[in-house]
């Protein structure tokens, strides 16, 4: 609430001093100029071109490391050169890759059933007949063969195995059958959990309860997953360290030092395979033993049981895991005034099959965005700062391409980068979801006011309606966030992992934004996520693809052309305070040693960890941020800006995000260095990761140490804002 007030008074100030165009970070003159540039930019992307590009990328399967995916890298390079991008290069990384060779699954007792492990063609969708479509496989599964009893373990999370134990069931040496769950938990976490439980293998299936007929009509009649669809995906333990497992923390450029795969913490040591419900049904139906609890039941129309040791399956998986090359395409539009300040944009190129939504909707939007940026530059409207654009590879395997690129250019990025804007799945429906570190949330809101949604309303109005609907629905679970916590800002400021922003936020310390339009989408990572699906359900008419190109490009242009970077640190401070309060609330019992209501005596009213100092430093950071918002707005309104002063202010503001990093990383996961943002093993967002995990473990020594680190980062950033404020004194 306080945030809004700050924004309002800044706006009011600008309003009263001038009736001309006003944009956060711009003087009145340059705002008027920027408005013209953006109008021109927004007029360029076309729905027909979006569709044409989308067809190029969805024509054939293109997994990481495949011939087709490498051809598409060359296609992007050639297009970008034609579009007018500069310094276009393809960068090669030699990484530990993963490919399927064969898979066999059969139930041998009490009945015989041989799993199909294929997705059958759908009427009307010719792409679904493509013989190049892979069978069932999960990236980074190990090879092996086992015949063992089968146990149903619900979502495959630790509490599920605890429940099995309470029923006297161990999964040691057995094969577990788990399902893709709602709320989402990353399948790699399920694999690690099964591995830790001593299971011989993990089968993971799509229950129609979550993404099939229980949700609505299935493909080809609707957007939900049909009988034979299965969800591929990697099980890499990239929540420990993302990227190539053999080069943790450094780039796998050709010839780089590599650790043995046996020593790589992110390489799984378990066999795993995904199943359609068609293949899972005979297995589940024939399981005996105790009946599973109500929340373990699904939509297959019979009671699910745990298994009794008499039901046996035979599983054989042959993988080809080993060194292979991934390719990142990089291009840029060099800035006219400040070429050494970079706005970085990226989308991954590799798909599990055709990648209709994931990622080709994003890739099509990227190609239209770069075409428009190139056209502006050709017409003399070059951005003031440099815009760097990347097509990542191997995102699906372990965020690999972006991680290696980020590690390779970490020093450059720490010196030059303003922000990273990620688009992964651009469009699976009409509902906008915008993520941002809180310092950029006001800018993103402002931008959406200047864009028109296909509904005829502004994107801002539509976004607000989405957020309000989510609020009403209570906890809505999206793929990468599961808490359903609502923000004071429209932008979702709780940023977990699961896409290419990770290296930039958590390793480099860059502010990040993530943009996407969402809708009912039950064919994720299956062969049915394709051109047909997009044209019938996701975005017929490609209007949201076009809007994404506009939004992505305008966001880049705002950051690239601003006189003073549009960061809002008062909003950031308020958001951090919310993180602390939520952490305390979520750990009431841990913090007090008993429920707070039970704490009676005055002496006992001492929490295990005193956060008063932190809350005070947040207050100081917020005051400095408010003061800076006001002085920046006042300075901009004068219209006169000394370039030396602008440089000092901009470089200072760029440094804020870097200062949140702790070079030691969070306890146990040194690669993840951000003190405010992290991710749980499930990929779910985890705020104040080092502090929160220590409090959850009731490790008070570590918690105190992590609180001190956070406090010092806050003090450092308050001091930096004070310096900037002093520089702005009249
Ligand atoms: Zn993706």
XYZ file of C-alpha atoms and ligand atoms in Angstrom:
731
model
C 0.000 0.000 0.000
C 2.775 2.329 0.898
C 4.380 1.640 -2.446
C 1.414 2.904 -4.393
C 1.521 6.132 -2.443
C 5.142 6.716 -3.386
C 4.395 6.104 -7.032
C 1.407 8.394 -6.935
C 3.257 11.321 -5.461
C 6.060 10.959 -7.989
C 3.485 10.972 -10.761
C 1.686 13.905 -9.198
C 4.900 15.841 -9.062
C 5.640 15.246 -12.729
C 2.047 16.026 -13.629
C 2.052 19.358 -11.869
C 5.322 20.431 -13.414
C 4.485 19.560 -16.984
C 1.584 18.397 -19.078
C 3.897 16.633 -21.501
C 4.554 12.898 -21.867
C 5.863 11.253 -18.739
C 7.580 7.948 -18.366
C 9.474 6.660 -15.324
C 13.153 7.401 -15.895
C 12.723 9.925 -18.724
C 12.876 13.724 -18.918
C 9.746 15.251 -20.509
C 11.543 15.739 -23.835
C 12.981 12.270 -24.007
C 9.649 10.807 -22.875
C 7.977 12.423 -25.857
C 10.714 11.061 -28.100
C 10.449 7.606 -26.498
C 6.687 7.553 -27.052
C 7.270 8.088 -30.780
C 9.901 5.329 -30.933
C 7.608 2.914 -29.120
C 4.657 3.750 -31.394
C 6.822 2.964 -34.391
C 8.152 -0.196 -32.742
C 4.684 -1.486 -31.826
C 3.449 -0.999 -35.387
C 5.945 -3.493 -36.833
C 5.173 -7.008 -35.446
C 2.448 -8.792 -37.408
C 0.338 -11.796 -36.471
C 1.008 -13.388 -39.880
C 4.754 -13.189 -39.354
C 4.389 -14.587 -35.836
C 2.534 -17.545 -37.314
C 5.091 -18.012 -40.095
C 7.987 -18.037 -37.617
C 6.090 -20.327 -35.274
C 5.680 -22.804 -38.131
C 9.434 -22.789 -38.823
C 10.203 -23.676 -35.218
C 7.418 -26.266 -34.801
C 7.950 -28.084 -38.112
C 10.153 -30.842 -36.664
C 11.122 -32.113 -33.211
C 14.206 -30.255 -31.948
C 15.620 -31.439 -28.661
C 18.875 -30.036 -27.313
C 21.861 -31.369 -29.225
C 19.770 -32.638 -32.177
C 20.637 -31.885 -35.777
C 17.388 -29.974 -36.250
C 17.963 -27.808 -33.182
C 21.440 -26.947 -34.455
C 20.013 -26.075 -37.879
C 17.563 -23.778 -36.155
C 20.506 -22.052 -34.463
C 21.915 -21.327 -37.906
C 18.499 -20.195 -39.104
C 18.250 -17.697 -36.229
C 21.779 -16.445 -36.885
C 20.992 -15.886 -40.589
C 17.660 -14.200 -39.855
C 19.199 -11.902 -37.260
C 21.906 -10.813 -39.692
C 19.199 -10.056 -42.275
C 17.159 -8.198 -39.672
C 20.096 -5.927 -38.928
C 21.409 -7.315 -35.640
C 25.133 -6.924 -35.062
C 27.959 -9.140 -33.784
C 25.812 -12.225 -34.400
C 27.685 -15.336 -33.275
C 26.967 -18.924 -32.377
C 28.728 -19.981 -29.173
C 29.512 -23.632 -28.609
C 29.487 -25.351 -25.222
C 30.648 -28.931 -24.788
C 28.405 -30.344 -22.099
C 27.197 -33.609 -20.608
C 24.115 -34.225 -22.737
C 21.381 -36.838 -22.609
C 19.564 -38.805 -25.316
C 17.268 -41.844 -25.333
C 18.191 -45.112 -27.037
C 15.420 -47.472 -26.002
C 12.919 -48.150 -23.259
C 10.869 -51.187 -22.334
C 8.293 -51.496 -19.577
C 6.081 -54.503 -18.866
C 4.032 -55.691 -15.960
C 4.790 -59.364 -15.384
C 2.563 -60.103 -12.370
C -0.304 -60.468 -11.621
C -1.065 -59.849 -15.331
C 1.078 -59.248 -18.337
C 0.939 -55.780 -19.861
C 3.459 -54.276 -22.243
C 3.504 -50.489 -22.100
C 3.161 -48.677 -25.410
C 5.461 -45.740 -24.472
C 4.348 -43.886 -27.629
C 1.900 -41.101 -28.371
C -0.637 -42.063 -31.038
C -1.589 -39.678 -33.901
C -4.559 -37.374 -33.321
C -7.214 -36.908 -36.017
C -6.657 -33.613 -37.843
C -3.146 -33.067 -36.490
C -0.727 -34.288 -39.163
C 2.333 -33.358 -37.131
C 1.337 -35.982 -34.584
C 2.109 -38.613 -37.265
C 5.715 -37.470 -37.630
C 7.950 -40.563 -37.319
C 10.685 -38.447 -35.705
C 8.611 -38.042 -32.499
C 10.492 -39.669 -29.623
C 9.045 -42.345 -27.356
C 8.832 -41.967 -23.611
C 12.038 -40.750 -21.956
C 13.313 -38.487 -19.222
C 16.541 -36.552 -19.680
C 19.450 -37.651 -17.417
C 17.842 -40.952 -16.424
C 20.572 -43.559 -16.078
C 20.570 -46.775 -18.123
C 19.733 -50.079 -16.506
C 17.436 -53.048 -16.205
C 15.410 -54.158 -13.207
C 12.535 -56.463 -12.335
C 10.976 -55.507 -9.013
C 7.728 -54.944 -7.089
C 5.771 -51.803 -7.905
C 4.613 -49.258 -5.284
C 2.280 -46.310 -5.851
C 3.829 -43.293 -4.081
C 1.379 -40.489 -4.970
C 3.362 -37.342 -5.895
C 6.699 -38.813 -4.885
C 7.400 -36.100 -2.307
C 9.079 -36.922 1.052
C 5.784 -36.806 2.977
C 4.359 -39.444 0.616
C 7.141 -41.891 1.544
C 6.585 -41.068 5.223
C 2.979 -42.096 4.817
C 4.001 -45.343 3.092
C 6.385 -46.041 5.980
C 3.546 -45.562 8.442
C 1.783 -48.324 6.522
C 4.884 -50.486 6.855
C 5.831 -50.116 3.196
C 9.444 -49.607 2.159
C 10.336 -48.804 -1.445
C 13.947 -49.976 -1.171
C 14.942 -51.830 -4.342
C 11.422 -51.405 -5.738
C 10.005 -49.406 -8.617
C 7.890 -46.435 -7.562
C 4.984 -45.135 -9.606
C 4.383 -41.435 -8.926
C 2.350 -38.804 -10.655
C 2.919 -35.287 -11.875
C 1.344 -33.368 -9.093
C -0.792 -30.401 -8.401
C 0.658 -28.231 -6.926
C 3.586 -28.624 -9.224
C 6.790 -30.136 -7.935
C 9.723 -30.491 -10.292
C 10.159 -34.076 -11.472
C 13.888 -33.886 -10.669
C 12.961 -33.443 -7.020
C 10.741 -36.524 -7.250
C 13.677 -38.438 -8.758
C 16.093 -37.296 -6.017
C 13.535 -38.243 -3.371
C 13.073 -41.715 -4.914
C 16.863 -42.098 -5.157
C 17.283 -41.146 -1.475
C 14.547 -43.632 -0.529
C 16.584 -46.355 -2.239
C 14.084 -47.036 -5.028
C 15.429 -48.888 -8.074
C 13.527 -46.734 -10.546
C 10.794 -44.106 -10.827
C 7.843 -44.094 -13.227
C 5.994 -40.776 -13.406
C 2.601 -40.516 -15.075
C 0.050 -37.840 -15.961
C -3.189 -38.442 -14.073
C -6.264 -37.031 -15.909
C -7.109 -35.380 -12.598
C -4.289 -32.914 -13.123
C -4.029 -32.250 -16.852
C -6.571 -34.474 -18.622
C -10.299 -35.094 -19.031
C -11.082 -34.225 -15.432
C -10.085 -30.645 -16.285
C -12.004 -30.354 -19.562
C -12.112 -31.451 -23.205
C -8.903 -33.069 -24.414
C -6.900 -32.538 -27.589
C -8.076 -32.514 -30.468
C -11.373 -31.259 -28.965
C -9.861 -29.057 -26.281
C -6.588 -27.916 -24.706
C -6.218 -30.718 -22.124
C -3.988 -33.782 -22.385
C -5.369 -36.825 -24.234
C -5.080 -40.486 -23.216
C -1.680 -41.181 -24.747
C 0.150 -37.980 -23.901
C 3.102 -38.169 -21.560
C 5.256 -35.450 -20.093
C 8.908 -35.738 -21.034
C 11.414 -33.655 -19.131
C 14.796 -33.823 -17.473
C 15.352 -34.991 -13.920
C 18.673 -33.132 -13.544
C 19.295 -31.964 -9.974
C 19.809 -28.418 -11.204
C 18.367 -27.061 -7.946
C 21.808 -27.987 -6.534
C 23.729 -26.374 -9.382
C 22.352 -25.727 -12.871
C 24.134 -26.062 -16.198
C 26.530 -28.742 -17.353
C 26.908 -31.127 -14.366
C 30.630 -31.526 -15.079
C 31.509 -27.805 -14.986
C 29.722 -26.484 -11.876
C 30.361 -22.737 -11.633
C 32.470 -22.296 -14.751
C 31.753 -22.288 -18.489
C 31.990 -25.482 -20.568
C 33.740 -23.785 -23.439
C 35.580 -26.336 -25.613
C 38.536 -27.728 -23.663
C 37.299 -26.596 -20.225
C 38.216 -28.614 -17.129
C 35.562 -31.230 -16.342
C 34.882 -33.150 -13.139
C 34.048 -36.876 -13.392
C 30.332 -37.480 -13.804
C 30.343 -39.674 -10.658
C 31.286 -36.565 -8.657
C 28.673 -34.308 -10.251
C 26.000 -33.482 -7.638
C 23.426 -32.537 -10.256
C 23.651 -35.865 -12.147
C 20.883 -38.285 -11.036
C 21.749 -41.890 -10.198
C 18.350 -43.446 -10.790
C 16.384 -44.817 -13.762
C 13.252 -42.862 -14.617
C 10.535 -42.968 -17.277
C 7.340 -40.938 -17.948
C 4.012 -42.640 -18.689
C 0.716 -41.678 -20.245
C -2.357 -42.540 -18.225
C -3.059 -45.140 -20.888
C 0.100 -46.985 -19.802
C -0.229 -46.214 -16.096
C -3.816 -47.454 -15.828
C -3.172 -51.234 -16.144
C -0.324 -50.933 -13.614
C -2.361 -48.996 -11.050
C -5.481 -51.081 -11.602
C -3.599 -54.273 -10.763
C -1.932 -52.974 -7.605
C -3.103 -54.717 -4.444
C -2.316 -53.926 -0.810
C -3.944 -51.274 1.367
C -6.115 -48.697 -0.332
C -4.446 -45.304 -0.634
C -5.919 -42.257 1.198
C -8.502 -39.999 -0.525
C -6.018 -37.308 -1.577
C -3.925 -39.978 -3.307
C -6.860 -41.037 -5.500
C -7.059 -39.886 -9.109
C -9.490 -39.697 -11.980
C -9.001 -43.130 -13.537
C -12.259 -44.476 -12.131
C -11.071 -47.200 -9.733
C -9.549 -47.173 -6.234
C -5.777 -46.686 -6.154
C -3.836 -49.044 -3.859
C -0.264 -48.841 -2.494
C 0.862 -52.223 -3.898
C 1.537 -55.491 -2.106
C 4.943 -56.780 -3.298
C 3.203 -59.375 -5.464
C 2.844 -57.003 -8.421
C 6.021 -56.953 -10.460
C 7.249 -54.937 -13.381
C 10.239 -55.266 -15.675
C 11.906 -52.050 -16.785
C 14.806 -51.578 -19.156
C 16.164 -48.173 -20.156
C 19.076 -47.520 -22.478
C 20.344 -43.968 -22.581
C 23.129 -42.271 -24.450
C 24.426 -39.775 -21.905
C 27.743 -38.097 -22.568
C 29.639 -35.211 -24.057
C 27.892 -33.263 -26.801
C 27.751 -29.692 -28.080
C 25.017 -27.156 -27.345
C 24.824 -23.858 -29.244
C 23.777 -20.426 -27.992
C 23.026 -17.816 -30.645
C 23.912 -14.286 -29.580
C 23.239 -11.016 -31.385
C 22.967 -7.378 -30.415
C 21.962 -3.909 -31.416
C 24.781 -1.687 -30.284
C 23.735 1.276 -28.215
C 24.243 4.738 -29.675
C 25.218 6.520 -26.426
C 26.025 3.874 -23.846
C 27.187 0.759 -25.720
C 28.701 -0.679 -22.531
C 25.380 -0.833 -20.701
C 23.473 -3.954 -21.689
C 19.847 -5.016 -21.637
C 19.902 -8.809 -22.092
C 16.944 -10.704 -23.578
C 16.630 -14.459 -24.006
C 14.456 -17.425 -24.892
C 15.386 -21.093 -25.193
C 15.243 -22.871 -28.513
C 15.350 -26.564 -27.570
C 12.012 -28.362 -27.200
C 10.986 -31.809 -25.985
C 9.245 -32.425 -29.311
C 7.792 -29.616 -31.468
C 7.531 -27.207 -28.566
C 4.350 -25.440 -29.705
C 4.099 -23.440 -26.487
C 7.357 -24.424 -24.831
C 9.431 -22.702 -26.160
C 8.496 -21.998 -29.799
C 5.766 -19.480 -28.930
C 8.544 -17.520 -27.221
C 10.947 -18.054 -30.099
C 8.409 -16.788 -32.655
C 7.758 -13.709 -30.488
C 11.493 -13.170 -30.191
C 11.995 -13.275 -33.971
C 9.283 -10.665 -34.519
C 10.690 -8.525 -31.724
C 14.205 -8.633 -33.206
C 12.822 -7.840 -36.667
C 11.169 -4.739 -35.247
C 14.262 -3.679 -33.288
C 16.404 -4.181 -36.403
C 14.024 -2.074 -38.471
C 14.143 0.766 -35.942
C 17.940 0.722 -35.958
C 17.985 0.757 -39.762
C 15.715 3.821 -39.622
C 18.106 5.647 -37.319
C 16.277 4.797 -34.105
C 19.075 2.966 -32.369
C 18.659 2.331 -28.627
C 20.878 4.406 -26.333
C 22.096 1.284 -24.528
C 23.033 -2.033 -26.156
C 20.349 -4.691 -26.464
C 21.809 -8.227 -26.383
C 19.546 -11.083 -27.520
C 20.230 -14.786 -27.000
C 18.660 -18.034 -28.177
C 19.529 -20.537 -25.442
C 20.098 -24.255 -25.915
C 19.557 -27.102 -23.452
C 17.250 -25.146 -21.146
C 15.166 -28.286 -20.852
C 18.124 -30.383 -19.750
C 19.395 -28.243 -16.874
C 19.116 -24.562 -17.856
C 22.349 -25.435 -19.600
C 22.981 -22.917 -22.397
C 22.068 -19.813 -20.406
C 24.018 -21.034 -17.386
C 27.191 -21.685 -19.389
C 26.882 -18.357 -21.238
C 26.251 -16.517 -17.968
C 29.240 -18.186 -16.344
C 31.423 -17.355 -19.362
C 30.509 -13.666 -19.357
C 29.942 -13.204 -15.615
C 32.518 -10.413 -15.247
C 31.204 -8.474 -18.247
C 27.649 -8.884 -17.071
C 28.411 -7.769 -13.525
C 30.022 -4.627 -14.940
C 27.603 -3.830 -17.751
C 24.210 -5.495 -17.400
C 21.145 -3.448 -16.482
C 18.612 -6.316 -16.488
C 17.634 -9.638 -18.062
C 14.199 -10.182 -19.620
C 13.207 -13.829 -20.052
C 10.436 -15.235 -22.207
C 10.096 -19.014 -22.145
C 6.497 -20.036 -22.882
C 5.227 -16.816 -24.473
C 1.674 -17.979 -25.041
C -0.562 -20.811 -23.898
C -3.614 -18.569 -23.470
C -4.742 -14.980 -22.826
C -3.876 -14.477 -19.138
C -0.842 -12.307 -18.568
C 1.670 -13.311 -15.918
C 4.501 -10.844 -15.309
C 7.376 -11.547 -12.969
C 9.884 -8.949 -11.843
C 12.268 -8.178 -9.051
C 10.314 -5.573 -7.108
C 12.590 -2.679 -8.124
C 11.306 -3.069 -11.702
C 7.673 -3.884 -10.871
C 6.431 -0.265 -11.187
C 8.128 0.055 -14.592
C 6.474 -3.146 -15.840
C 3.056 -1.954 -14.647
C 3.573 1.365 -16.374
C 4.525 -0.348 -19.640
C 1.384 -2.505 -19.628
C -0.707 0.676 -19.524
C 0.661 1.621 -22.935
C -0.161 -1.697 -24.612
C -3.452 -2.833 -26.037
C -4.729 -6.321 -25.298
C -6.625 -8.107 -28.111
C -9.739 -7.671 -25.912
C -9.593 -3.947 -26.644
C -8.692 -3.017 -23.062
C -5.204 -2.088 -21.980
C -2.896 -4.918 -21.023
C -2.776 -3.305 -17.575
C -6.547 -3.680 -17.109
C -6.432 -7.291 -18.262
C -3.479 -8.038 -16.004
C -5.249 -6.502 -13.027
C -8.310 -8.641 -13.758
C -6.144 -11.788 -13.886
C -4.537 -10.944 -10.538
C -7.944 -10.239 -9.002
C -9.326 -13.536 -10.293
C -6.329 -15.335 -8.797
C -6.875 -13.541 -5.517
C -10.478 -14.685 -5.508
C -9.558 -18.241 -6.365
C -7.274 -18.197 -3.321
C -4.121 -20.130 -3.950
C -3.743 -20.635 -7.633
C -0.820 -22.851 -8.456
C 1.180 -22.029 -11.521
C 3.954 -24.169 -12.778
C 6.772 -22.496 -10.966
C 5.112 -20.941 -7.977
C 2.977 -22.853 -5.595
C 2.310 -20.710 -2.571
C -0.387 -18.529 -4.062
C 0.895 -15.595 -2.002
C -0.301 -12.326 -3.435
C 1.839 -9.282 -3.936
C 1.280 -5.617 -3.301
C 2.400 -5.166 -6.890
C 0.664 -6.711 -9.894
C 3.989 -8.213 -10.860
C 4.795 -11.525 -9.229
C 7.955 -10.734 -7.282
C 8.449 -14.255 -5.959
C 10.894 -15.724 -8.398
C 11.910 -19.383 -8.194
C 13.850 -21.392 -10.755
C 12.823 -23.477 -13.756
C 13.881 -21.210 -16.599
C 16.802 -19.272 -18.052
C 16.613 -16.271 -15.709
C 18.246 -18.372 -12.984
C 21.928 -17.727 -13.763
C 21.346 -13.995 -14.198
C 19.482 -13.528 -10.928
C 21.094 -16.067 -8.636
C 24.668 -16.225 -9.916
C 25.341 -12.836 -11.547
C 23.028 -10.610 -9.483
C 21.051 -9.016 -12.327
C 17.499 -7.734 -11.931
C 15.235 -10.038 -13.964
C 11.807 -9.942 -15.538
C 9.769 -12.855 -16.914
C 6.838 -12.418 -19.281
C 4.171 -14.904 -20.411
C 0.525 -15.341 -21.393
C -1.098 -18.421 -19.859
C -4.213 -20.521 -20.320
C -5.509 -24.093 -20.022
C -2.594 -26.220 -21.165
C -2.584 -29.987 -20.683
C -0.077 -31.044 -23.328
C 3.092 -29.628 -21.722
C 6.269 -31.459 -22.875
C 4.231 -33.915 -24.966
C 4.184 -34.433 -28.734
C 0.799 -32.701 -28.813
C 2.306 -29.354 -27.782
C 2.526 -28.318 -31.414
C 1.383 -26.024 -34.228
C -2.088 -27.590 -34.340
C -2.622 -27.062 -30.609
C -1.511 -23.433 -30.815
C -3.800 -22.714 -33.794
C -6.820 -24.344 -32.165
C -6.459 -23.556 -28.478
C -3.416 -21.584 -27.368
C -3.498 -18.536 -29.607
C -5.571 -18.898 -32.790
C -4.808 -15.758 -34.787
C -1.447 -15.228 -33.041
C -2.659 -12.034 -31.369
C -0.951 -12.777 -28.066
C 2.279 -13.705 -29.817
C 2.213 -10.269 -31.402
C 1.406 -8.599 -28.096
C 4.336 -10.453 -26.528
C 6.725 -9.141 -29.197
C 5.455 -5.624 -28.485
C 5.636 -5.961 -24.719
C 9.063 -7.588 -24.704
C 10.528 -5.010 -27.081
C 8.976 -2.005 -25.343
C 10.321 -3.251 -22.012
C 13.780 -3.540 -23.555
C 13.490 -0.074 -25.108
C 12.405 1.566 -21.837
C 15.452 0.194 -20.092
C 17.690 0.923 -23.069
C 16.581 4.525 -23.567
C 15.909 5.772 -20.036
C 17.825 8.882 -18.946
C 17.878 7.543 -15.402
C 17.168 3.842 -14.992
C 13.570 3.305 -13.791
C 14.420 1.358 -10.629
C 12.202 1.821 -7.576
C 14.055 0.802 -4.425
C 11.284 1.899 -2.050
C 9.086 -0.765 -3.625
C 11.977 -3.204 -3.334
C 12.345 -2.426 0.389
C 8.667 -2.909 1.056
C 8.808 -6.230 -0.791
C 11.784 -7.415 1.270
C 9.924 -6.498 4.461
C 7.059 -8.646 3.227
C 9.502 -11.531 2.620
C 10.763 -11.246 6.205
C 7.266 -11.053 7.667
C 6.126 -14.069 5.655
C 9.173 -16.041 6.717
C 8.387 -15.268 10.361
C 4.716 -16.107 9.891
C 5.530 -19.386 8.161
C 7.879 -20.345 10.990
C 5.934 -19.229 14.052
C 6.575 -22.440 15.894
C 10.258 -22.594 14.999
C 10.862 -18.970 15.920
C 9.309 -19.263 19.391
C 10.059 -22.873 20.181
C 6.294 -23.348 20.692
C 3.126 -21.785 19.293
C 3.378 -18.012 20.015
C 0.014 -18.074 21.802
C 1.526 -20.467 24.346
C 4.345 -18.074 25.189
C 3.256 -16.679 28.542
C 6.010 -15.247 30.704
C 7.725 -11.991 29.879
C 11.182 -13.656 29.835
C 9.973 -16.306 27.447
C 8.862 -13.668 24.932
C 12.208 -13.837 23.184
C 12.150 -15.356 19.714
C 14.991 -17.741 18.832
C 16.156 -15.220 16.267
C 15.769 -11.492 16.699
C 14.949 -9.817 13.393
C 14.433 -6.312 14.792
C 17.759 -5.110 13.406
C 16.923 -6.440 9.962
C 13.527 -4.755 9.995
C 15.216 -1.499 11.019
C 17.743 -1.739 8.196
C 14.868 -2.384 5.784
C 13.207 0.803 7.057
C 16.419 2.735 6.412
C 16.740 1.261 2.916
C 13.118 2.169 2.226
C 13.561 5.788 3.373
C 16.626 6.155 1.174
C 14.703 4.592 -1.723
C 11.750 6.950 -1.292
C 14.066 9.909 -1.162
C 15.781 8.744 -4.337
C 12.442 8.259 -6.139
C 11.505 11.820 -5.307
C 14.856 13.388 -6.168
C 15.129 11.443 -9.422
C 11.639 12.551 -10.471
C 12.443 16.144 -9.559
C 15.722 16.010 -11.470
C 14.080 14.499 -14.549
C 11.286 17.065 -14.491
C 13.838 19.876 -14.828
C 14.737 18.384 -18.188
C 18.425 19.100 -17.650
C 20.716 16.223 -16.871
C 24.485 16.340 -16.681
C 25.816 13.166 -18.399
C 28.442 12.669 -15.663
C 25.764 12.771 -12.977
C 23.517 10.448 -14.989
C 26.371 7.966 -15.292
C 27.049 8.060 -11.563
C 23.372 7.531 -10.751
C 22.829 4.774 -13.310
C 25.942 2.826 -12.366
C 25.056 3.153 -8.716
C 21.553 1.832 -9.336
C 22.947 -1.055 -11.420
C 25.139 -2.020 -8.468
C 22.219 -2.489 -6.042
C 21.202 -5.935 -7.302
C 24.845 -7.160 -7.356
C 25.143 -6.153 -3.703
C 22.494 -8.669 -2.656
C 24.883 -11.470 -3.590
C 26.886 -13.310 -0.987
C 30.005 -14.717 -2.720
C 29.860 -17.777 -0.410
C 26.403 -18.663 -1.696
C 23.590 -20.102 0.408
C 24.564 -22.889 2.836
C 25.019 -26.171 0.955
C 24.413 -24.593 -2.463
C 27.316 -22.195 -3.096
C 26.350 -21.556 -6.731
C 23.152 -19.766 -5.616
C 24.482 -16.459 -4.319
C 21.444 -14.201 -3.987
C 20.416 -13.456 -0.392
C 16.826 -12.501 -1.332
C 15.927 -15.056 -4.000
C 16.406 -18.785 -4.259
C 14.420 -21.845 -5.204
C 13.360 -24.916 -3.356
C 14.317 -28.318 -4.761
C 10.830 -28.380 -6.257
C 11.727 -25.169 -8.240
C 9.206 -23.265 -6.097
C 10.273 -19.773 -5.133
C 12.106 -19.446 -1.821
C 12.640 -15.964 -0.455
C 15.605 -15.174 1.816
C 16.842 -18.688 1.000
C 19.823 -18.977 3.363
C 17.939 -17.506 6.313
C 14.679 -19.351 5.670
C 16.279 -22.773 5.285
C 18.279 -22.291 8.498
C 15.145 -21.243 10.418
C 13.202 -24.205 9.025
C 15.987 -26.507 10.238
C 16.096 -24.617 13.561
C 19.819 -24.183 13.034
C 20.036 -20.903 14.964
C 23.784 -20.388 14.559
C 23.476 -20.488 10.777
C 20.301 -18.432 10.907
C 22.103 -15.701 12.877
C 24.978 -15.774 10.402
C 22.585 -15.545 7.420
C 20.671 -12.715 9.099
C 23.968 -10.833 9.524
C 24.801 -11.308 5.844
C 21.400 -9.948 4.862
C 21.768 -7.044 7.265
C 25.161 -6.111 5.810
C 23.798 -6.233 2.259
C 20.944 -3.944 3.322
C 23.368 -1.542 4.986
C 25.639 -1.515 1.961
C 22.747 -0.729 -0.342
C 21.346 1.948 1.976
C 24.768 3.578 2.010
C 24.881 3.431 -1.775
C 21.437 5.053 -2.057
C 22.541 7.730 0.433
C 25.501 8.518 -1.827
C 23.218 8.802 -4.844
C 20.864 11.029 -2.888
C 23.795 13.232 -1.864
C 24.870 13.518 -5.501
C 21.387 14.770 -6.346
C 21.352 17.566 -3.770
C 20.719 20.886 -5.491
Zn 10.576 -23.862 -21.653
